Amino acid sequence: MPAKRFRPKPVKVIPGAAEAEAARSAAAASRVATINLKAMTGRSDISQGSRVQIASGLYAGEFAIVESVIGGVIPAALVRTEAGGSRRVRTIDLVPAPAKPASSSPTSNTPAATPPPEGEPS
């Protein structure tokens, strides 16, 4: 009796498989993380008590006060937002914010405090 020979079945070709594979690889490429190498240098203008704006991540766009600065490979700061939430943020993601505007005093030059020009009824 002769030995059995192995004969593989022909490969089925699915229409559109190449396009689907290209779409999957393009989607995978868009999910690649990028690393900001400037984060290792940190920011020297961020210190305890500074008023900052959070640039990215949770609480992005909110103003906060720096409670402590944590050194390390990537310097970070513990911040408390004006809404009361706190979190640790890389110092590279913090932007120094201007000081809170002082409340207007009654002697300030506002339109309500300015007398009307002469000759016009009040």
CSV table of N, CA, C and O in Angstrom, one decimal:
chain,number,residue,atom,x,y,z
A,1,MET,N,0.8,-1.2,0.0
A,1,MET,CA,0.0,0.0,0.0
A,1,MET,C,0.9,1.2,0.0
A,1,MET,O,1.8,1.4,0.8
A,2,PRO,N,0.6,2.2,-0.9
A,2,PRO,CA,1.5,3.4,-1.0
A,2,PRO,C,1.2,4.3,0.2
A,2,PRO,O,0.1,4.4,0.7
A,3,ALA,N,2.2,5.1,0.5
A,3,ALA,CA,2.0,6.1,1.6
A,3,ALA,C,1.1,7.2,1.2
A,3,ALA,O,1.0,7.6,0.0
A,4,LYS,N,0.3,7.7,2.2
A,4,LYS,CA,-0.6,8.8,1.9
A,4,LYS,C,0.2,10.1,1.7
A,4,LYS,O,1.1,10.4,2.4
A,5,ARG,N,-0.2,10.9,0.7
A,5,ARG,CA,0.5,12.1,0.4
A,5,ARG,C,-0.4,13.3,1.0
A,5,ARG,O,-1.6,13.3,0.9
A,6,PHE,N,0.3,14.3,1.5
A,6,PHE,CA,-0.3,15.5,2.1
A,6,PHE,C,-0.5,16.5,1.0
A,6,PHE,O,0.4,16.9,0.3
A,7,ARG,N,-1.7,16.9,0.7
A,7,ARG,CA,-2.0,17.9,-0.3
A,7,ARG,C,-2.8,19.0,0.4
A,7,ARG,O,-4.0,18.8,0.7
A,8,PRO,N,-2.1,20.2,0.6
A,8,PRO,CA,-2.8,21.3,1.3
A,8,PRO,C,-3.9,21.9,0.5
A,8,PRO,O,-3.8,21.9,-0.8
A,9,LYS,N,-4.9,22.3,1.1
A,9,LYS,CA,-6.0,23.0,0.4
A,9,LYS,C,-5.6,24.3,-0.1
A,9,LYS,O,-4.8,25.0,0.6
A,10,PRO,N,-6.1,24.8,-1.2
A,10,PRO,CA,-5.8,26.1,-1.7
A,10,PRO,C,-6.3,27.2,-0.7
A,10,PRO,O,-7.3,27.0,-0.1
A,11,VAL,N,-5.5,28.3,-0.6
A,11,VAL,CA,-5.8,29.4,0.3
A,11,VAL,C,-7.0,30.1,-0.3
A,11,VAL,O,-7.0,30.5,-1.5
A,12,LYS,N,-8.0,30.4,0.6
A,12,LYS,CA,-9.1,31.2,0.1
A,12,LYS,C,-8.8,32.7,0.1
A,12,LYS,O,-8.2,33.2,1.1
A,13,VAL,N,-9.1,33.4,-0.9
A,13,VAL,CA,-8.8,34.8,-1.0
A,13,VAL,C,-10.1,35.5,-0.8
A,13,VAL,O,-11.1,35.3,-1.4
A,14,ILE,N,-10.1,36.3,0.3
A,14,ILE,CA,-11.3,37.1,0.6
A,14,ILE,C,-11.2,38.5,0.0
A,14,ILE,O,-10.2,39.2,0.1
A,15,PRO,N,-12.2,38.8,-0.8
A,15,PRO,CA,-12.1,40.2,-1.5
A,15,PRO,C,-12.1,41.3,-0.4
A,15,PRO,O,-12.8,41.3,0.5
A,16,GLY,N,-11.2,42.3,-0.6
A,16,GLY,CA,-11.1,43.4,0.3
A,16,GLY,C,-10.3,43.2,1.5
A,16,GLY,O,-10.2,44.0,2.4
A,17,ALA,N,-9.7,42.0,1.6
A,17,ALA,CA,-8.8,41.7,2.8
A,17,ALA,C,-7.6,42.6,2.9
A,17,ALA,O,-7.2,43.0,4.0
A,18,ALA,N,-7.0,42.9,1.7
A,18,ALA,CA,-5.8,43.8,1.8
A,18,ALA,C,-6.2,45.2,2.2
A,18,ALA,O,-5.5,45.8,3.0
A,19,GLU,N,-7.4,45.7,1.8
A,19,GLU,CA,-7.8,47.0,2.2
A,19,GLU,C,-8.1,47.1,3.7
A,19,GLU,O,-7.8,48.0,4.4
A,20,ALA,N,-8.7,46.0,4.2
A,20,ALA,CA,-9.1,45.9,5.6
A,20,ALA,C,-7.8,45.9,6.5
A,20,ALA,O,-7.7,46.5,7.5
A,21,GLU,N,-6.8,45.2,6.0
A,21,GLU,CA,-5.5,45.1,6.7
A,21,GLU,C,-4.8,46.5,6.8
A,21,GLU,O,-4.3,46.9,7.8
A,22,ALA,N,-4.9,47.2,5.6
A,22,ALA,CA,-4.3,48.5,5.6
A,22,ALA,C,-5.0,49.5,6.5
A,22,ALA,O,-4.4,50.3,7.2
A,23,ALA,N,-6.4,49.3,6.6
A,23,ALA,CA,-7.1,50.2,7.5
A,23,ALA,C,-6.8,49.9,9.0
A,23,ALA,O,-6.7,50.8,9.8
A,24,ARG,N,-6.6,48.6,9.3
A,24,ARG,CA,-6.3,48.2,10.7
A,24,ARG,C,-4.9,48.7,11.1
A,24,ARG,O,-4.7,49.2,12.2
A,25,SER,N,-3.9,48.7,10.1
A,25,SER,CA,-2.6,49.1,10.5
A,25,SER,C,-2.6,50.7,10.6
A,25,SER,O,-1.8,51.2,11.4
A,26,ALA,N,-3.4,51.4,9.8
A,26,ALA,CA,-3.5,52.8,9.9
A,26,ALA,C,-4.1,53.2,11.2
A,26,ALA,O,-3.6,54.2,11.9
A,27,ALA,N,-5.1,52.5,11.7
A,27,ALA,CA,-5.7,52.8,13.0
A,27,ALA,C,-4.8,52.5,14.1
A,27,ALA,O,-4.7,53.3,15.1
A,28,ALA,N,-4.0,51.5,14.0
A,28,ALA,CA,-3.0,51.2,15.0
A,28,ALA,C,-1.9,52.3,15.1
A,28,ALA,O,-1.4,52.7,16.2
A,29,ALA,N,-1.5,52.8,13.9
A,29,ALA,CA,-0.5,53.9,13.9
A,29,ALA,C,-1.0,55.1,14.5
A,29,ALA,O,-0.2,55.9,15.1
A,30,SER,N,-2.3,55.4,14.5
A,30,SER,CA,-2.8,56.6,15.1
A,30,SER,C,-2.9,56.5,16.6
A,30,SER,O,-3.1,57.6,17.2
A,31,ARG,N,-2.8,55.4,17.1
A,31,ARG,CA,-2.9,55.2,18.6
A,31,ARG,C,-1.5,55.2,19.3
A,31,ARG,O,-1.4,55.0,20.5
A,32,VAL,N,-0.5,55.4,18.5
A,32,VAL,CA,0.8,55.4,19.1
A,32,VAL,C,1.0,56.6,20.0
A,32,VAL,O,0.7,57.7,19.7
A,33,ALA,N,1.6,56.4,21.2
A,33,ALA,CA,1.8,57.5,22.1
A,33,ALA,C,3.0,58.2,21.8
A,33,ALA,O,4.0,57.7,21.2
A,34,THR,N,3.0,59.5,22.1
A,34,THR,CA,4.2,60.4,21.9
A,34,THR,C,4.7,60.8,23.2
A,34,THR,O,3.9,61.0,24.1
A,35,ILE,N,6.0,60.9,23.3
A,35,ILE,CA,6.6,61.3,24.6
A,35,ILE,C,7.2,62.7,24.5
A,35,ILE,O,8.0,62.9,23.5
A,36,ASN,N,6.9,63.5,25.4
A,36,ASN,CA,7.4,64.9,25.4
A,36,ASN,C,8.7,64.8,26.2
A,36,ASN,O,8.7,64.8,27.4
A,37,LEU,N,9.9,64.9,25.5
A,37,LEU,CA,11.2,64.8,26.2
A,37,LEU,C,11.5,66.1,27.0
A,37,LEU,O,12.4,66.0,27.9
A,38,LYS,N,10.8,67.2,26.7
A,38,LYS,CA,11.0,68.4,27.5
A,38,LYS,C,10.5,68.3,28.9
A,38,LYS,O,10.8,69.1,29.8
A,39,ALA,N,9.6,67.3,29.2
A,39,ALA,CA,9.0,67.1,30.5
A,39,ALA,C,10.1,66.8,31.6
A,39,ALA,O,9.9,67.1,32.7
A,40,MET,N,11.2,66.2,31.2
A,40,MET,CA,12.3,65.9,32.1
A,40,MET,C,13.0,67.2,32.7
A,40,MET,O,13.5,67.1,33.8
A,41,THR,N,12.9,68.3,32.0
A,41,THR,CA,13.6,69.5,32.5
A,41,THR,C,12.7,70.2,33.5
A,41,THR,O,13.2,70.9,34.3
A,42,GLY,N,11.4,70.0,33.4
A,42,GLY,CA,10.4,70.7,34.3
A,42,GLY,C,10.4,72.2,34.0
A,42,GLY,O,10.8,72.7,32.9
A,43,ARG,N,9.8,72.9,34.9
A,43,ARG,CA,9.7,74.4,34.8
A,43,ARG,C,10.2,75.0,36.0
A,43,ARG,O,9.7,74.7,37.1
A,44,SER,N,11.1,76.0,35.9
A,44,SER,CA,11.6,76.6,37.0
A,44,SER,C,10.7,77.7,37.6
A,44,SER,O,10.9,78.1,38.7
A,45,ASP,N,9.8,78.2,36.8
A,45,ASP,CA,8.9,79.3,37.3
A,45,ASP,C,7.7,78.8,38.1
A,45,ASP,O,6.9,79.6,38.5
A,46,ILE,N,7.6,77.5,38.3
A,46,ILE,CA,6.5,76.9,39.1
A,46,ILE,C,7.0,76.7,40.5
A,46,ILE,O,8.0,76.0,40.7
A,47,SER,N,6.4,77.3,41.5
A,47,SER,CA,6.9,77.0,42.9
A,47,SER,C,5.6,76.9,43.8
A,47,SER,O,4.5,77.2,43.3
A,48,GLN,N,5.9,76.6,45.0
A,48,GLN,CA,4.8,76.4,45.9
A,48,GLN,C,4.0,77.7,46.1
A,48,GLN,O,4.6,78.8,46.3
A,49,GLY,N,2.7,77.7,46.1
A,49,GLY,CA,1.9,78.9,46.2
A,49,GLY,C,1.6,79.6,44.9
A,49,GLY,O,0.8,80.5,44.9
A,50,SER,N,2.2,79.1,43.8
A,50,SER,CA,1.9,79.8,42.5
A,50,SER,C,0.5,79.5,42.0
A,50,SER,O,0.0,78.4,42.3
A,51,ARG,N,-0.1,80.4,41.3
A,51,ARG,CA,-1.4,80.2,40.7
A,51,ARG,C,-1.1,79.8,39.3
A,51,ARG,O,-0.3,80.5,38.5
A,52,VAL,N,-1.6,78.7,38.8
A,52,VAL,CA,-1.3,78.1,37.5
A,52,VAL,C,-2.6,77.7,36.8
A,52,VAL,O,-3.7,77.6,37.5
A,53,GLN,N,-2.5,77.5,35.5
A,53,GLN,CA,-3.6,76.9,34.8
A,53,GLN,C,-3.1,75.6,34.3
A,53,GLN,O,-2.0,75.4,33.8
A,54,ILE,N,-4.0,74.5,34.4
A,54,ILE,CA,-3.6,73.2,34.0
A,54,ILE,C,-3.9,73.1,32.5
A,54,ILE,O,-5.0,73.4,32.0
A,55,ALA,N,-2.9,72.7,31.7
A,55,ALA,CA,-2.9,72.7,30.2
A,55,ALA,C,-3.5,71.4,29.7
A,55,ALA,O,-4.2,71.5,28.6
A,56,SER,N,-3.4,70.3,30.3
A,56,SER,CA,-3.9,69.0,29.7
A,56,SER,C,-4.2,68.0,30.8
A,56,SER,O,-3.9,68.2,32.0
A,57,GLY,N,-5.0,67.0,30.4
A,57,GLY,CA,-5.4,66.0,31.4
A,57,GLY,C,-6.7,66.3,32.1
A,57,GLY,O,-7.4,67.2,31.7
A,58,LEU,N,-6.8,65.6,33.2
A,58,LEU,CA,-8.0,65.9,34.1
A,58,LEU,C,-7.9,67.3,34.6
A,58,LEU,O,-6.8,67.8,34.9
A,59,TYR,N,-9.0,68.0,34.6
A,59,TYR,CA,-9.1,69.4,35.1
A,59,TYR,C,-8.4,70.4,34.1
A,59,TYR,O,-8.0,71.5,34.4
A,60,ALA,N,-8.2,70.0,32.8
A,60,ALA,CA,-7.6,70.8,31.8
A,60,ALA,C,-8.4,72.2,31.7
A,60,ALA,O,-9.6,72.2,31.6
A,61,GLY,N,-7.6,73.3,31.7
A,61,GLY,CA,-8.2,74.6,31.5
A,61,GLY,C,-8.6,75.2,32.9
A,61,GLY,O,-8.9,76.4,32.9
A,62,GLU,N,-8.5,74.5,33.9
A,62,GLU,CA,-8.9,75.0,35.2
A,62,GLU,C,-7.7,75.7,35.9
A,62,GLU,O,-6.5,75.4,35.6
A,63,PHE,N,-8.0,76.7,36.7
A,63,PHE,CA,-6.9,77.4,37.5
A,63,PHE,C,-6.7,76.6,38.8
A,63,PHE,O,-7.7,76.1,39.4
A,64,ALA,N,-5.5,76.6,39.3
A,64,ALA,CA,-5.2,75.9,40.5
A,64,ALA,C,-4.0,76.6,41.3
A,64,ALA,O,-3.4,77.5,40.7
A,65,ILE,N,-3.9,76.2,42.5
A,65,ILE,CA,-2.8,76.7,43.3
A,65,ILE,C,-1.8,75.5,43.6
A,65,ILE,O,-2.3,74.4,43.9
A,66,VAL,N,-0.5,75.7,43.4
A,66,VAL,CA,0.5,74.7,43.6
A,66,VAL,C,0.7,74.5,45.1
A,66,VAL,O,1.0,75.4,45.9
A,67,GLU,N,0.4,73.3,45.6
A,67,GLU,CA,0.6,73.0,47.0
A,67,GLU,C,2.0,72.5,47.3
A,67,GLU,O,2.5,72.7,48.4
A,68,SER,N,2.6,71.7,46.4
A,68,SER,CA,3.9,71.2,46.6
A,68,SER,C,4.5,70.9,45.2
A,68,SER,O,3.8,70.5,44.3
A,69,VAL,N,5.8,71.0,45.1
A,69,VAL,CA,6.6,70.6,43.9
A,69,VAL,C,7.4,69.3,44.3
A,69,VAL,O,8.1,69.3,45.3
A,70,ILE,N,7.2,68.3,43.4
A,70,ILE,CA,7.9,67.0,43.6
A,70,ILE,C,8.9,66.8,42.6
A,70,ILE,O,8.6,66.9,41.4
A,71,GLY,N,10.2,66.7,43.0
A,71,GLY,CA,11.3,66.5,42.1
A,71,GLY,C,11.3,65.0,41.6
A,71,GLY,O,10.6,64.2,42.1
A,72,GLY,N,12.2,64.7,40.7
A,72,GLY,CA,12.3,63.4,40.2
A,72,GLY,C,12.7,63.4,38.7
A,72,GLY,O,13.1,64.4,38.2
A,73,VAL,N,12.6,62.2,38.1
A,73,VAL,CA,12.9,62.2,36.7
A,73,VAL,C,12.0,63.1,35.9
A,73,VAL,O,12.5,63.8,35.0
A,74,ILE,N,10.7,63.1,36.2
A,74,ILE,CA,9.8,64.1,35.5
A,74,ILE,C,9.2,64.9,36.7
A,74,ILE,O,8.4,64.4,37.4
A,75,PRO,N,9.6,66.1,36.9
A,75,PRO,CA,9.1,66.9,38.0
A,75,PRO,C,7.6,67.1,37.9
A,75,PRO,O,7.1,67.3,36.8
A,76,ALA,N,7.0,67.1,39.0
A,76,ALA,CA,5.5,67.2,39.1
A,76,ALA,C,5.2,68.2,40.2
A,76,ALA,O,6.0,68.6,41.0
A,77,ALA,N,3.9,68.5,40.3
A,77,ALA,CA,3.4,69.4,41.3
A,77,ALA,C,2.1,68.9,41.8
A,77,ALA,O,1.3,68.4,41.0
A,78,LEU,N,1.8,69.0,43.0
A,78,LEU,CA,0.5,68.7,43.6
A,78,LEU,C,-0.3,70.0,43.6
A,78,LEU,O,0.2,71.0,44.2
A,79,VAL,N,-1.4,70.0,42.9
A,79,VAL,CA,-2.2,71.2,42.8
A,79,VAL,C,-3.6,71.0,43.3
A,79,VAL,O,-4.1,69.9,43.3
A,80,ARG,N,-4.2,72.1,43.8
A,80,ARG,CA,-5.6,72.1,44.2
A,80,ARG,C,-6.3,73.1,43.3
A,80,ARG,O,-6.0,74.3,43.3
A,81,THR,N,-7.4,72.6,42.6
A,81,THR,CA,-8.1,73.5,41.7
A,81,THR,C,-9.0,74.4,42.5
A,81,THR,O,-9.3,74.2,43.7
A,82,GLU,N,-9.5,75.5,41.9
A,82,GLU,CA,-10.4,76.4,42.5
A,82,GLU,C,-11.7,75.7,42.9
A,82,GLU,O,-12.4,76.2,43.8
A,83,ALA,N,-12.0,74.6,42.2
A,83,ALA,CA,-13.3,73.9,42.5
A,83,ALA,C,-13.1,72.9,43.7
A,83,ALA,O,-14.0,72.3,44.2
A,84,GLY,N,-11.8,72.8,44.1
A,84,GLY,CA,-11.5,71.9,45.3
A,84,GLY,C,-10.9,70.6,45.0
A,84,GLY,O,-10.5,69.9,45.9
A,85,GLY,N,-10.8,70.2,43.7
A,85,GLY,CA,-10.2,68.9,43.4
A,85,GLY,C,-8.7,69.1,43.5
A,85,GLY,O,-8.1,70.1,43.3
A,86,SER,N,-8.0,68.0,43.7
A,86,SER,CA,-6.5,68.0,43.7
A,86,SER,C,-6.0,66.8,42.9
A,86,SER,O,-6.6,65.8,42.8
A,87,ARG,N,-4.8,67.0,42.4
A,87,ARG,CA,-4.2,66.0,41.6
A,87,ARG,C,-2.7,66.3,41.4
A,87,ARG,O,-2.3,67.5,41.7
A,88,ARG,N,-1.9,65.4,41.0
A,88,ARG,CA,-0.5,65.5,40.7
A,88,ARG,C,-0.4,65.8,39.2
A,88,ARG,O,-1.0,65.1,38.4
A,89,VAL,N,0.3,66.8,38.8
A,89,VAL,CA,0.4,67.2,37.4
A,89,VAL,C,1.9,67.4,37.1
A,89,VAL,O,2.7,67.9,37.9
A,90,ARG,N,2.3,67.0,35.9
A,90,ARG,CA,3.7,67.3,35.4
A,90,ARG,C,3.8,68.8,35.4
A,90,ARG,O,2.9,69.5,34.9
A,91,THR,N,5.0,69.3,35.8
A,91,THR,CA,5.2,70.8,35.7
A,91,THR,C,5.1,71.3,34.3
A,91,THR,O,4.8,72.5,34.1
A,92,ILE,N,5.5,70.5,33.3
A,92,ILE,CA,5.5,70.9,31.9
A,92,ILE,C,4.0,71.2,31.5
A,92,ILE,O,3.8,71.9,30.5
A,93,ASP,N,3.0,70.6,32.2
A,93,ASP,CA,1.6,70.8,31.8
A,93,ASP,C,1.0,71.9,32.6
A,93,ASP,O,-0.3,72.1,32.5
A,94,LEU,N,1.7,72.7,33.3
A,94,LEU,CA,1.2,73.9,34.0
A,94,LEU,C,1.7,75.1,33.4
A,94,LEU,O,2.8,75.3,32.9
A,95,VAL,N,0.8,76.1,33.3
A,95,VAL,CA,1.1,77.4,32.7
A,95,VAL,C,0.9,78.5,33.8
A,95,VAL,O,-0.2,78.5,34.4
A,96,PRO,N,1.9,79.3,34.1
A,96,PRO,CA,1.7,80.3,35.1
A,96,PRO,C,0.5,81.2,34.8
A,96,PRO,O,0.4,81.7,33.6
A,97,ALA,N,-0.4,81.5,35.7
A,97,ALA,CA,-1.5,82.3,35.5
A,97,ALA,C,-1.3,83.6,36.1
A,97,ALA,O,-0.6,83.8,37.1
A,98,PRO,N,-2.0,84.7,35.5
A,98,PRO,CA,-1.9,86.0,36.2
A,98,PRO,C,-2.6,85.9,37.5
A,98,PRO,O,-3.4,85.1,37.8
A,99,ALA,N,-2.2,86.9,38.4
A,99,ALA,CA,-2.8,86.9,39.7
A,99,ALA,C,-4.2,87.2,39.6
A,99,ALA,O,-4.7,87.8,38.6
A,100,LYS,N,-5.0,86.9,40.6
A,100,LYS,CA,-6.5,87.1,40.6
A,100,LYS,C,-6.7,88.6,40.5
A,100,LYS,O,-6.0,89.4,41.2
A,101,PRO,N,-7.6,89.1,39.7
A,101,PRO,CA,-7.9,90.5,39.6
A,101,PRO,C,-8.4,91.0,41.0
A,101,PRO,O,-9.3,90.3,41.6
A,102,ALA,N,-8.0,92.2,41.4
A,102,ALA,CA,-8.4,92.7,42.7
A,102,ALA,C,-9.9,93.2,42.5
A,102,ALA,O,-10.3,93.6,41.4
A,103,SER,N,-10.6,93.1,43.5
A,103,SER,CA,-12.0,93.6,43.4
A,103,SER,C,-12.0,95.1,43.2
A,103,SER,O,-11.2,95.8,43.7
A,104,SER,N,-13.0,95.5,42.4
A,104,SER,CA,-13.0,97.0,42.0
A,104,SER,C,-13.4,97.8,43.2
A,104,SER,O,-14.3,97.5,43.9
A,105,SER,N,-12.7,98.9,43.4
A,105,SER,CA,-13.0,99.8,44.5
A,105,SER,C,-14.0,100.8,44.0
A,105,SER,O,-14.1,101.1,42.8
A,106,PRO,N,-14.8,101.5,44.9
A,106,PRO,CA,-15.8,102.4,44.5
A,106,PRO,C,-15.2,103.7,43.8
A,106,PRO,O,-15.8,104.4,43.1
A,107,THR,N,-13.9,103.9,44.0
A,107,THR,CA,-13.2,105.1,43.4
A,107,THR,C,-12.6,104.8,42.1
A,107,THR,O,-12.0,105.7,41.5
A,108,SER,N,-12.8,103.6,41.6
A,108,SER,CA,-12.2,103.2,40.3
A,108,SER,C,-13.0,104.0,39.2
A,108,SER,O,-14.1,104.4,39.4
A,109,ASN,N,-12.4,104.1,38.1
A,109,ASN,CA,-12.9,104.9,37.0
A,109,ASN,C,-13.8,104.0,36.1
A,109,ASN,O,-13.4,103.6,35.0
A,110,THR,N,-15.0,103.7,36.6
A,110,THR,CA,-15.9,102.8,35.9
A,110,THR,C,-16.9,103.7,35.2
A,110,THR,O,-17.2,104.8,35.7
A,111,PRO,N,-17.6,103.2,34.2
A,111,PRO,CA,-18.6,104.1,33.5
A,111,PRO,C,-19.7,104.5,34.5
A,111,PRO,O,-20.2,105.6,34.3
A,112,ALA,N,-20.1,103.7,35.5
A,112,ALA,CA,-21.2,104.1,36.4
A,112,ALA,C,-20.7,105.2,37.3
A,112,ALA,O,-21.5,106.1,37.7
A,113,ALA,N,-19.4,105.3,37.6
A,113,ALA,CA,-18.9,106.3,38.5
A,113,ALA,C,-18.5,107.6,37.8
A,113,ALA,O,-18.2,108.6,38.4
A,114,THR,N,-18.5,107.6,36.5
A,114,THR,CA,-18.1,108.8,35.7
A,114,THR,C,-19.2,109.7,35.6
A,114,THR,O,-20.3,109.3,35.2
A,115,PRO,N,-19.0,111.0,35.9
A,115,PRO,CA,-20.2,111.9,35.8
A,115,PRO,C,-20.4,112.2,34.3
A,115,PRO,O,-19.5,112.1,33.4
A,116,PRO,N,-21.7,112.5,33.9
A,116,PRO,CA,-22.0,112.8,32.5
A,116,PRO,C,-21.3,114.1,32.1
A,116,PRO,O,-21.1,115.0,32.9
A,117,PRO,N,-21.0,114.2,30.8
A,117,PRO,CA,-20.4,115.4,30.3
A,117,PRO,C,-21.3,116.6,30.5
A,117,PRO,O,-22.5,116.5,30.6
A,118,GLU,N,-20.7,117.8,30.6
A,118,GLU,CA,-21.5,119.0,30.8
A,118,GLU,C,-22.4,119.3,29.6
A,118,GLU,O,-22.0,119.1,28.5
A,119,GLY,N,-23.6,119.8,29.9
A,119,GLY,CA,-24.5,120.2,28.8
A,119,GLY,C,-25.5,119.1,28.5
A,119,GLY,O,-26.4,119.3,27.8
A,120,GLU,N,-25.3,117.9,29.0
A,120,GLU,CA,-26.2,116.8,28.8
A,120,GLU,C,-27.0,116.5,30.0
A,120,GLU,O,-26.5,116.6,31.1
A,121,PRO,N,-28.2,116.2,29.9
A,121,PRO,CA,-29.1,115.9,31.0
A,121,PRO,C,-28.6,114.6,31.7
A,121,PRO,O,-28.1,113.7,31.0
A,122,SER,N,-28.7,114.5,33.0
A,122,SER,CA,-28.3,113.3,33.7
A,122,SER,C,-29.4,112.4,33.9
A,122,SER,O,-30.5,112.6,33.8
